[in-house]
Amino acid sequence: MTPIPAPGAATLVGLCMIVLAQVIVIHGFKHVVIVHGLDVNGNITSLDDLKQMIVKAHPGTNVTIPDLFTDAESLIVPLWSQLPKFRDAIEKVMATSGDGINLICYSQGGILCRALLANMTNHNVINFISLSSPQLGQFGDTSYVPFLPQLKEDVYKVCYTQTGQDHISVCNYWNDPHHKKEYLAENVFLPVLNNETFNSQSKVWKDNFLKIKKLILIGGPDDGVITPWQSSHFGFYNDNEDVIEMHKQEVFLRDSFGLQTLYNRGAIKMYNISGVEHTKWHGNQTVFDCCIEPYLT
C-alpha cells in the first residue's frame, strides 16, 4: 500500500482557514450598529477605528455606522427629532438580522440609543454598550458647544427654555442639580426618558428597554468631557455636587425605567477605565479588548 504523505504546512493552513470560515458561517457574529455622539467637528469617520477593531477580532462581522445628523446637525437638531431617522436605519438592519444585533453608542449617542430602545417595541438588540455616555445628564464644561454660556452655572438660563430645547441637543440632557425644578418642568427629553415626569408610555418604554440581554456601561475619571464622569455609570451630582452612585439614585430606587430590574438579574456590567480621554474611547485597544469585544458574540 502506498503511504499517504503528511500534509505540508501550507495545506494545514488552508484546512484551518476553511474550518474557520465554516465556523463563522455556522456561528456568525451578530451585526453591530455604532451610533456616534456629538459631531460638531465632522469626525464621524473616527469611528472607523472601532469598526476595524471589530472586524479584526471577529472576521465577517457586519458593522453599520448610520451616517445621520453629522457635523452641526448633531448639535442643532434636538434628540427627539433625531430619533425617527436613526430608528428607521436601525430597524432596517434588524429586519435582516434574525438572531439579533449588538448596539454600541458613544457619548451623546448613548442617550439617544436608550430612547431608541424605549421606543422600539419589536427591537432585537442583545447587548447595549454605552461608551462614555452622560446617561444621567451633563453638568460641566461647555467650551465645545457654541451658543452656550461658558459658566455651567448659567447654562440652565439657555437650556431650560423652549429655544434651548428645540435647537441645542446638549440642552436635552443638561441636568443642573441646583435647578431641579426647572429641569423637570422645562427639559423635554431626559426627565421624560427617565420617567421622572409623567409619561403615558412609561410602562411600554420600560418593557421595551428591558428586552436587552446586557447593559454595558463604560467610563472613567480622565474622560474630561462627561461631567460628572460617573454619569456614564448612571451616577450624578446632588445639590451639593457630591456624586451619588447609581444604586442610590431615585431612578434606580424607583426602577422608573428598568435600571434596578436589569441590575437584579445581573445584566449590568460597569467598567471604570482610567487614563482615557473622551475622544479616545472608540480607538483604545485596551478598552475594546476588555469591555466591548466580549459582548459582540
mmCIF file of C-alpha atoms in Angstrom:
data_model
loop_
_atom_site.group_PDB
_atom_site.id
_atom_site.type_symbol
_atom_site.label_atom_id
_atom_site.label_comp_id
_atom_site.label_asym_id
_atom_site.label_seq_id
_atom_site.Cartn_x
_atom_site.Cartn_y
_atom_site.Cartn_z
ATOM 1 C CA MET A 1 0.000 0.000 0.000
ATOM 2 C CA THR A 2 1.364 3.347 -0.970
ATOM 3 C CA PRO A 3 1.725 5.551 2.143
ATOM 4 C CA ILE A 4 -0.229 8.804 2.177
ATOM 5 C CA PRO A 5 2.178 11.735 2.584
ATOM 6 C CA ALA A 6 1.681 14.020 5.575
ATOM 7 C CA PRO A 7 0.127 17.336 4.607
ATOM 8 C CA GLY A 8 2.520 20.201 4.291
ATOM 9 C CA ALA A 9 2.314 23.428 6.322
ATOM 10 C CA ALA A 10 0.563 25.267 3.511
ATOM 11 C CA THR A 11 -2.064 22.547 3.299
ATOM 12 C CA LEU A 12 -2.667 22.643 7.043
ATOM 13 C CA VAL A 13 -3.080 26.420 6.966
ATOM 14 C CA GLY A 14 -5.543 26.082 4.123
ATOM 15 C CA LEU A 15 -7.564 23.479 6.012
ATOM 16 C CA CYS A 16 -7.626 25.693 9.124
ATOM 17 C CA MET A 17 -8.894 28.637 7.098
ATOM 18 C CA ILE A 18 -11.668 26.515 5.635
ATOM 19 C CA VAL A 19 -12.704 25.329 9.101
ATOM 20 C CA LEU A 20 -12.602 28.889 10.435
ATOM 21 C CA ALA A 21 -14.751 30.107 7.543
ATOM 22 C CA GLN A 22 -17.264 27.329 8.221
ATOM 23 C CA VAL A 23 -17.405 28.243 11.911
ATOM 24 C CA ILE A 24 -18.050 31.887 11.054
ATOM 25 C CA VAL A 25 -20.836 30.902 8.664
ATOM 26 C CA ILE A 26 -22.454 28.492 11.134
ATOM 27 C CA HIS A 27 -21.919 30.640 14.215
ATOM 28 C CA GLY A 28 -21.898 34.043 12.575
ATOM 29 C CA PHE A 29 -21.232 37.087 14.702
ATOM 30 C CA LYS A 30 -24.175 39.372 15.244
ATOM 31 C CA HIS A 31 -24.498 42.558 13.234
ATOM 32 C CA VAL A 32 -23.118 45.574 15.115
ATOM 33 C CA VAL A 33 -24.578 49.065 14.868
ATOM 34 C CA ILE A 34 -22.467 52.004 16.093
ATOM 35 C CA VAL A 35 -24.170 55.326 16.855
ATOM 36 C CA HIS A 36 -21.991 58.424 17.004
ATOM 37 C CA GLY A 37 -22.069 61.198 19.561
ATOM 38 C CA LEU A 38 -21.895 64.970 19.213
ATOM 39 C CA ASP A 39 -20.125 65.533 15.908
ATOM 40 C CA VAL A 40 -19.686 69.295 15.623
ATOM 41 C CA ASN A 41 -16.263 68.852 14.001
ATOM 42 C CA GLY A 42 -17.417 66.277 11.465
ATOM 43 C CA ASN A 43 -15.431 63.406 12.970
ATOM 44 C CA ILE A 44 -17.872 60.544 12.421
ATOM 45 C CA THR A 45 -15.182 58.795 10.355
ATOM 46 C CA SER A 46 -13.133 58.470 13.552
ATOM 47 C CA LEU A 47 -15.485 55.632 14.486
ATOM 48 C CA ASP A 48 -13.938 53.627 11.665
ATOM 49 C CA ASP A 49 -11.152 52.658 14.059
ATOM 50 C CA LEU A 50 -13.705 50.893 16.257
ATOM 51 C CA LYS A 51 -15.198 49.233 13.194
ATOM 52 C CA GLN A 52 -11.787 47.958 12.153
ATOM 53 C CA MET A 53 -11.102 46.512 15.607
ATOM 54 C CA ILE A 54 -14.432 44.675 15.484
ATOM 55 C CA VAL A 55 -13.786 43.202 12.040
ATOM 56 C CA LYS A 56 -10.242 42.193 13.001
ATOM 57 C CA ALA A 57 -11.391 40.462 16.193
ATOM 58 C CA HIS A 58 -14.489 38.916 14.611
ATOM 59 C CA PRO A 59 -13.917 38.399 10.864
ATOM 60 C CA GLY A 60 -17.085 38.513 8.859
ATOM 61 C CA THR A 61 -18.978 40.792 11.231
ATOM 62 C CA ASN A 62 -21.283 43.277 9.561
ATOM 63 C CA VAL A 63 -20.866 46.741 11.073
ATOM 64 C CA THR A 64 -23.166 49.678 10.334
ATOM 65 C CA ILE A 65 -22.494 53.300 11.311
ATOM 66 C CA PRO A 66 -25.579 55.336 10.332
ATOM 67 C CA ASP A 67 -24.478 58.479 8.517
ATOM 68 C CA LEU A 68 -27.123 60.697 10.111
ATOM 69 C CA PHE A 69 -27.066 64.074 11.861
ATOM 70 C CA THR A 70 -23.351 64.586 11.438
ATOM 71 C CA ASP A 71 -21.451 67.841 11.807
ATOM 72 C CA ALA A 72 -23.517 70.722 13.224
ATOM 73 C CA GLU A 73 -26.775 68.795 12.820
ATOM 74 C CA SER A 74 -25.809 66.605 15.759
ATOM 75 C CA LEU A 75 -25.963 69.751 17.903
ATOM 76 C CA ILE A 76 -28.731 71.873 16.418
ATOM 77 C CA VAL A 77 -31.319 69.121 15.907
ATOM 78 C CA PRO A 78 -32.998 68.058 19.183
ATOM 79 C CA LEU A 79 -32.769 64.402 20.135
ATOM 80 C CA TRP A 80 -36.464 63.611 19.773
ATOM 81 C CA SER A 81 -36.193 64.874 16.181
ATOM 82 C CA GLN A 82 -33.092 62.771 15.506
ATOM 83 C CA LEU A 83 -34.725 59.624 16.828
ATOM 84 C CA PRO A 84 -37.060 58.716 13.896
ATOM 85 C CA LYS A 85 -34.316 58.588 11.259
ATOM 86 C CA PHE A 86 -31.984 56.601 13.498
ATOM 87 C CA ARG A 87 -34.850 54.243 14.295
ATOM 88 C CA ASP A 88 -35.559 53.726 10.591
ATOM 89 C CA ALA A 89 -31.900 52.998 9.873
ATOM 90 C CA ILE A 90 -31.541 50.535 12.755
ATOM 91 C CA GLU A 91 -34.859 48.802 12.052
ATOM 92 C CA LYS A 92 -33.621 48.072 8.507
ATOM 93 C CA VAL A 93 -30.594 46.333 9.998
ATOM 94 C CA MET A 94 -32.725 44.418 12.493
ATOM 95 C CA ALA A 95 -35.040 43.243 9.721
ATOM 96 C CA THR A 96 -32.153 41.302 8.156
ATOM 97 C CA SER A 97 -30.661 40.136 11.481
ATOM 98 C CA GLY A 98 -32.970 37.459 12.795
ATOM 99 C CA ASP A 99 -30.552 36.430 15.545
ATOM 100 C CA GLY A 100 -30.390 39.984 16.923
ATOM 101 C CA ILE A 101 -27.888 42.829 16.835
ATOM 102 C CA ASN A 102 -25.471 44.469 19.241
ATOM 103 C CA LEU A 103 -25.587 48.221 19.760
ATOM 104 C CA ILE A 104 -22.562 50.411 20.585
ATOM 105 C CA CYS A 105 -23.451 54.028 21.311
ATOM 106 C CA TYR A 106 -20.868 56.688 22.019
ATOM 107 C CA SER A 107 -21.282 59.841 24.121
ATOM 108 C CA GLN A 108 -24.495 61.691 23.189
ATOM 109 C CA GLY A 109 -25.360 58.654 21.097
ATOM 110 C CA GLY A 110 -25.731 56.590 24.267
ATOM 111 C CA ILE A 111 -28.679 58.638 25.487
ATOM 112 C CA LEU A 112 -30.197 58.635 22.023
ATOM 113 C CA CYS A 113 -29.874 54.845 21.883
ATOM 114 C CA ARG A 114 -31.615 54.479 25.229
ATOM 115 C CA ALA A 115 -34.513 56.472 23.792
ATOM 116 C CA LEU A 116 -34.439 54.311 20.665
ATOM 117 C CA LEU A 117 -34.662 51.113 22.712
ATOM 118 C CA ALA A 118 -37.554 52.501 24.739
ATOM 119 C CA ASN A 119 -39.428 53.425 21.572
ATOM 120 C CA MET A 120 -38.899 50.229 19.567
ATOM 121 C CA THR A 121 -41.416 47.603 20.649
ATOM 122 C CA ASN A 122 -40.058 44.895 18.370
ATOM 123 C CA HIS A 123 -36.326 45.538 18.665
ATOM 124 C CA ASN A 124 -33.932 42.590 18.827
ATOM 125 C CA VAL A 125 -30.955 44.300 20.458
ATOM 126 C CA ILE A 126 -28.990 41.777 22.522
ATOM 127 C CA ASN A 127 -26.294 43.885 24.172
ATOM 128 C CA PHE A 128 -26.384 47.670 24.558
ATOM 129 C CA ILE A 129 -22.879 49.067 25.039
ATOM 130 C CA SER A 130 -22.928 52.643 26.341
ATOM 131 C CA LEU A 131 -19.487 54.111 25.678
ATOM 132 C CA SER A 132 -18.723 57.212 27.756
ATOM 133 C CA SER A 133 -22.288 58.482 27.617
ATOM 134 C CA PRO A 134 -23.844 61.024 30.021
ATOM 135 C CA GLN A 135 -26.734 58.715 30.867
ATOM 136 C CA LEU A 136 -27.973 60.822 33.793
ATOM 137 C CA GLY A 137 -27.089 64.089 32.135
ATOM 138 C CA GLN A 138 -24.315 66.637 31.877
ATOM 139 C CA PHE A 139 -23.331 69.465 34.201
ATOM 140 C CA GLY A 140 -19.876 70.675 33.280
ATOM 141 C CA ASP A 141 -17.645 72.014 30.524
ATOM 142 C CA THR A 142 -19.469 73.604 27.593
ATOM 143 C CA SER A 143 -16.467 75.008 25.730
ATOM 144 C CA TYR A 144 -17.114 72.551 22.892
ATOM 145 C CA VAL A 145 -20.697 73.791 22.425
ATOM 146 C CA PRO A 146 -21.404 77.046 20.591
ATOM 147 C CA PHE A 147 -24.350 79.136 21.807
ATOM 148 C CA LEU A 148 -23.995 78.157 25.477
ATOM 149 C CA PRO A 149 -22.564 80.248 28.341
ATOM 150 C CA GLN A 150 -19.086 79.197 29.417
ATOM 151 C CA LEU A 151 -20.054 79.088 33.089
ATOM 152 C CA LYS A 152 -22.004 75.934 33.867
ATOM 153 C CA GLU A 153 -23.994 77.829 36.487
ATOM 154 C CA ASP A 154 -25.526 79.965 33.718
ATOM 155 C CA VAL A 155 -26.290 77.258 31.153
ATOM 156 C CA TYR A 156 -29.740 76.484 32.564
ATOM 157 C CA LYS A 157 -30.832 80.005 31.588
ATOM 158 C CA VAL A 158 -30.485 78.943 27.957
ATOM 159 C CA CYS A 159 -31.162 75.227 28.160
ATOM 160 C CA TYR A 160 -34.345 75.393 30.187
ATOM 161 C CA THR A 161 -36.160 77.416 27.560
ATOM 162 C CA GLN A 162 -38.090 76.303 24.511
ATOM 163 C CA THR A 163 -35.384 77.729 22.270
ATOM 164 C CA GLY A 164 -32.693 75.755 24.052
ATOM 165 C CA GLN A 165 -34.693 72.527 23.996
ATOM 166 C CA ASP A 166 -35.624 72.936 20.329
ATOM 167 C CA HIS A 167 -32.232 73.926 18.949
ATOM 168 C CA ILE A 168 -29.396 72.592 21.142
ATOM 169 C CA SER A 169 -29.191 68.842 21.640
ATOM 170 C CA VAL A 170 -26.974 69.157 24.726
ATOM 171 C CA CYS A 171 -29.807 71.033 26.417
ATOM 172 C CA ASN A 172 -31.923 67.884 26.123
ATOM 173 C CA TYR A 173 -29.721 66.213 28.739
ATOM 174 C CA TRP A 174 -28.478 69.244 30.651
ATOM 175 C CA ASN A 175 -29.106 68.350 34.294
ATOM 176 C CA ASP A 176 -28.422 71.254 36.655
ATOM 177 C CA PRO A 177 -28.548 69.864 40.216
ATOM 178 C CA HIS A 178 -29.181 73.374 41.568
ATOM 179 C CA HIS A 179 -32.254 73.884 39.390
ATOM 180 C CA LYS A 180 -34.060 70.572 39.605
ATOM 181 C CA LYS A 181 -37.491 72.169 39.457
ATOM 182 C CA GLU A 182 -36.685 73.871 36.156
ATOM 183 C CA TYR A 183 -35.059 70.685 34.851
ATOM 184 C CA LEU A 184 -38.221 68.688 35.479
ATOM 185 C CA ALA A 185 -40.505 71.377 34.130
ATOM 186 C CA GLU A 186 -38.593 72.510 31.040
ATOM 187 C CA ASN A 187 -36.354 69.664 29.872
ATOM 188 C CA VAL A 188 -38.436 67.747 27.333
ATOM 189 C CA PHE A 189 -36.066 64.816 26.860
ATOM 190 C CA LEU A 190 -34.043 63.337 29.725
ATOM 191 C CA PRO A 191 -36.600 63.528 32.569
ATOM 192 C CA VAL A 192 -39.222 62.144 30.187
ATOM 193 C CA LEU A 193 -36.944 59.292 29.125
ATOM 194 C CA ASN A 194 -36.122 58.590 32.779
ATOM 195 C CA ASN A 195 -39.833 58.598 33.687
ATOM 196 C CA GLU A 196 -39.099 61.334 36.214
ATOM 197 C CA THR A 197 -42.099 63.218 34.844
ATOM 198 C CA PHE A 198 -45.478 61.974 33.664
ATOM 199 C CA ASN A 199 -45.310 59.843 30.568
ATOM 200 C CA SER A 200 -48.301 57.862 29.329
ATOM 201 C CA GLN A 201 -45.929 55.430 27.598
ATOM 202 C CA SER A 202 -43.762 54.770 30.652
ATOM 203 C CA LYS A 203 -44.692 51.098 31.066
ATOM 204 C CA VAL A 204 -44.295 50.370 27.359
ATOM 205 C CA TRP A 205 -40.940 52.146 27.271
ATOM 206 C CA LYS A 206 -39.734 50.255 30.335
ATOM 207 C CA ASP A 207 -40.801 46.908 28.902
ATOM 208 C CA ASN A 208 -39.064 47.697 25.620
ATOM 209 C CA PHE A 209 -35.824 48.688 27.338
ATOM 210 C CA LEU A 210 -35.842 45.514 29.421
ATOM 211 C CA LYS A 211 -35.707 43.347 26.296
ATOM 212 C CA ILE A 212 -31.942 43.794 26.108
ATOM 213 C CA LYS A 213 -29.793 40.979 27.476
ATOM 214 C CA LYS A 214 -26.994 43.099 28.897
ATOM 215 C CA LEU A 215 -26.266 46.781 29.535
ATOM 216 C CA ILE A 216 -22.551 47.572 29.412
ATOM 217 C CA LEU A 217 -21.545 50.923 30.915
ATOM 218 C CA ILE A 218 -18.055 52.215 30.122
ATOM 219 C CA GLY A 219 -16.487 55.401 31.514
ATOM 220 C CA GLY A 220 -13.628 56.730 33.559
ATOM 221 C CA PRO A 221 -12.254 59.583 35.677
ATOM 222 C CA ASP A 222 -9.960 61.014 32.989
ATOM 223 C CA ASP A 223 -12.699 61.466 30.393
ATOM 224 C CA GLY A 224 -12.537 65.258 30.651
ATOM 225 C CA VAL A 225 -15.897 65.940 28.983
ATOM 226 C CA ILE A 226 -18.656 63.881 30.614
ATOM 227 C CA THR A 227 -19.346 65.667 33.900
ATOM 228 C CA PRO A 228 -19.558 64.121 36.337
ATOM 229 C CA TRP A 229 -17.863 61.200 34.621
ATOM 230 C CA GLN A 230 -19.966 58.888 36.806
ATOM 231 C CA SER A 231 -22.956 59.863 34.681
ATOM 232 C CA SER A 232 -21.629 57.198 32.306
ATOM 233 C CA HIS A 233 -22.455 54.742 35.130
ATOM 234 C CA PHE A 234 -25.825 56.349 35.976
ATOM 235 C CA GLY A 235 -24.346 58.310 38.871
ATOM 236 C CA PHE A 236 -24.840 62.053 39.240
ATOM 237 C CA TYR A 237 -24.495 65.104 41.473
ATOM 238 C CA ASN A 238 -26.812 66.026 44.305
ATOM 239 C CA ASP A 239 -27.414 69.714 45.027
ATOM 240 C CA ASN A 240 -24.081 69.886 46.884
ATOM 241 C CA GLU A 241 -22.323 68.500 43.808
ATOM 242 C CA ASP A 242 -21.443 65.314 45.638
ATOM 243 C CA VAL A 243 -21.664 62.341 43.303
ATOM 244 C CA ILE A 244 -24.398 59.876 44.217
ATOM 245 C CA GLU A 245 -23.798 56.439 42.721
ATOM 246 C CA MET A 246 -26.353 54.587 40.636
ATOM 247 C CA HIS A 247 -27.699 52.393 43.455
ATOM 248 C CA LYS A 248 -28.772 55.463 45.431
ATOM 249 C CA GLN A 249 -30.290 57.393 42.547
ATOM 250 C CA GLU A 250 -34.043 57.918 42.656
ATOM 251 C CA VAL A 251 -34.485 56.476 39.152
ATOM 252 C CA PHE A 252 -32.796 53.280 40.355
ATOM 253 C CA LEU A 253 -34.657 53.022 43.665
ATOM 254 C CA ARG A 254 -37.988 53.550 41.898
ATOM 255 C CA ASP A 255 -36.925 51.359 38.975
ATOM 256 C CA SER A 256 -38.516 54.050 36.854
ATOM 257 C CA PHE A 257 -37.244 52.746 33.509
ATOM 258 C CA GLY A 258 -35.894 49.313 34.422
ATOM 259 C CA LEU A 259 -32.411 50.004 35.782
ATOM 260 C CA GLN A 260 -32.952 48.134 39.048
ATOM 261 C CA THR A 261 -34.569 45.225 37.245
ATOM 262 C CA LEU A 262 -31.528 44.886 34.980
ATOM 263 C CA TYR A 263 -29.221 45.093 37.995
ATOM 264 C CA ASN A 264 -31.135 42.455 39.929
ATOM 265 C CA ARG A 265 -30.912 39.984 37.086
ATOM 266 C CA GLY A 266 -27.167 40.562 36.770
ATOM 267 C CA ALA A 267 -27.472 42.231 33.390
ATOM 268 C CA ILE A 268 -25.444 45.394 34.095
ATOM 269 C CA LYS A 269 -21.685 45.392 33.606
ATOM 270 C CA MET A 270 -19.726 48.506 34.633
ATOM 271 C CA TYR A 271 -16.196 49.360 33.574
ATOM 272 C CA ASN A 272 -14.172 52.147 35.189
ATOM 273 C CA ILE A 273 -11.123 52.764 32.990
ATOM 274 C CA SER A 274 -8.524 55.381 33.926
ATOM 275 C CA GLY A 275 -6.285 57.222 31.505
ATOM 276 C CA VAL A 276 -8.721 57.554 28.591
ATOM 277 C CA GLU A 277 -9.776 60.968 27.289
ATOM 278 C CA HIS A 278 -13.260 61.427 25.881
ATOM 279 C CA THR A 279 -12.322 61.414 22.191
ATOM 280 C CA LYS A 280 -10.083 58.341 22.590
ATOM 281 C CA TRP A 281 -12.552 55.735 23.855
ATOM 282 C CA HIS A 282 -13.533 54.294 20.499
ATOM 283 C CA GLY A 283 -9.939 53.911 19.328
ATOM 284 C CA ASN A 284 -8.470 52.392 22.502
ATOM 285 C CA GLN A 285 -7.477 48.766 22.007
ATOM 286 C CA THR A 286 -7.420 48.002 25.739
ATOM 287 C CA VAL A 287 -10.957 49.322 26.158
ATOM 288 C CA PHE A 288 -12.082 47.273 23.183
ATOM 289 C CA ASP A 289 -10.430 44.074 24.385
ATOM 290 C CA CYS A 290 -11.743 44.212 27.942
ATOM 291 C CA CYS A 291 -15.081 45.936 27.691
ATOM 292 C CA ILE A 292 -16.509 45.693 24.170
ATOM 293 C CA GLU A 293 -15.279 42.619 22.306
ATOM 294 C CA PRO A 294 -16.604 40.078 24.868
ATOM 295 C CA TYR A 295 -20.152 41.317 24.234
ATOM 296 C CA LEU A 296 -20.134 41.118 20.447
ATOM 297 C CA THR A 297 -20.654 37.359 20.057
#
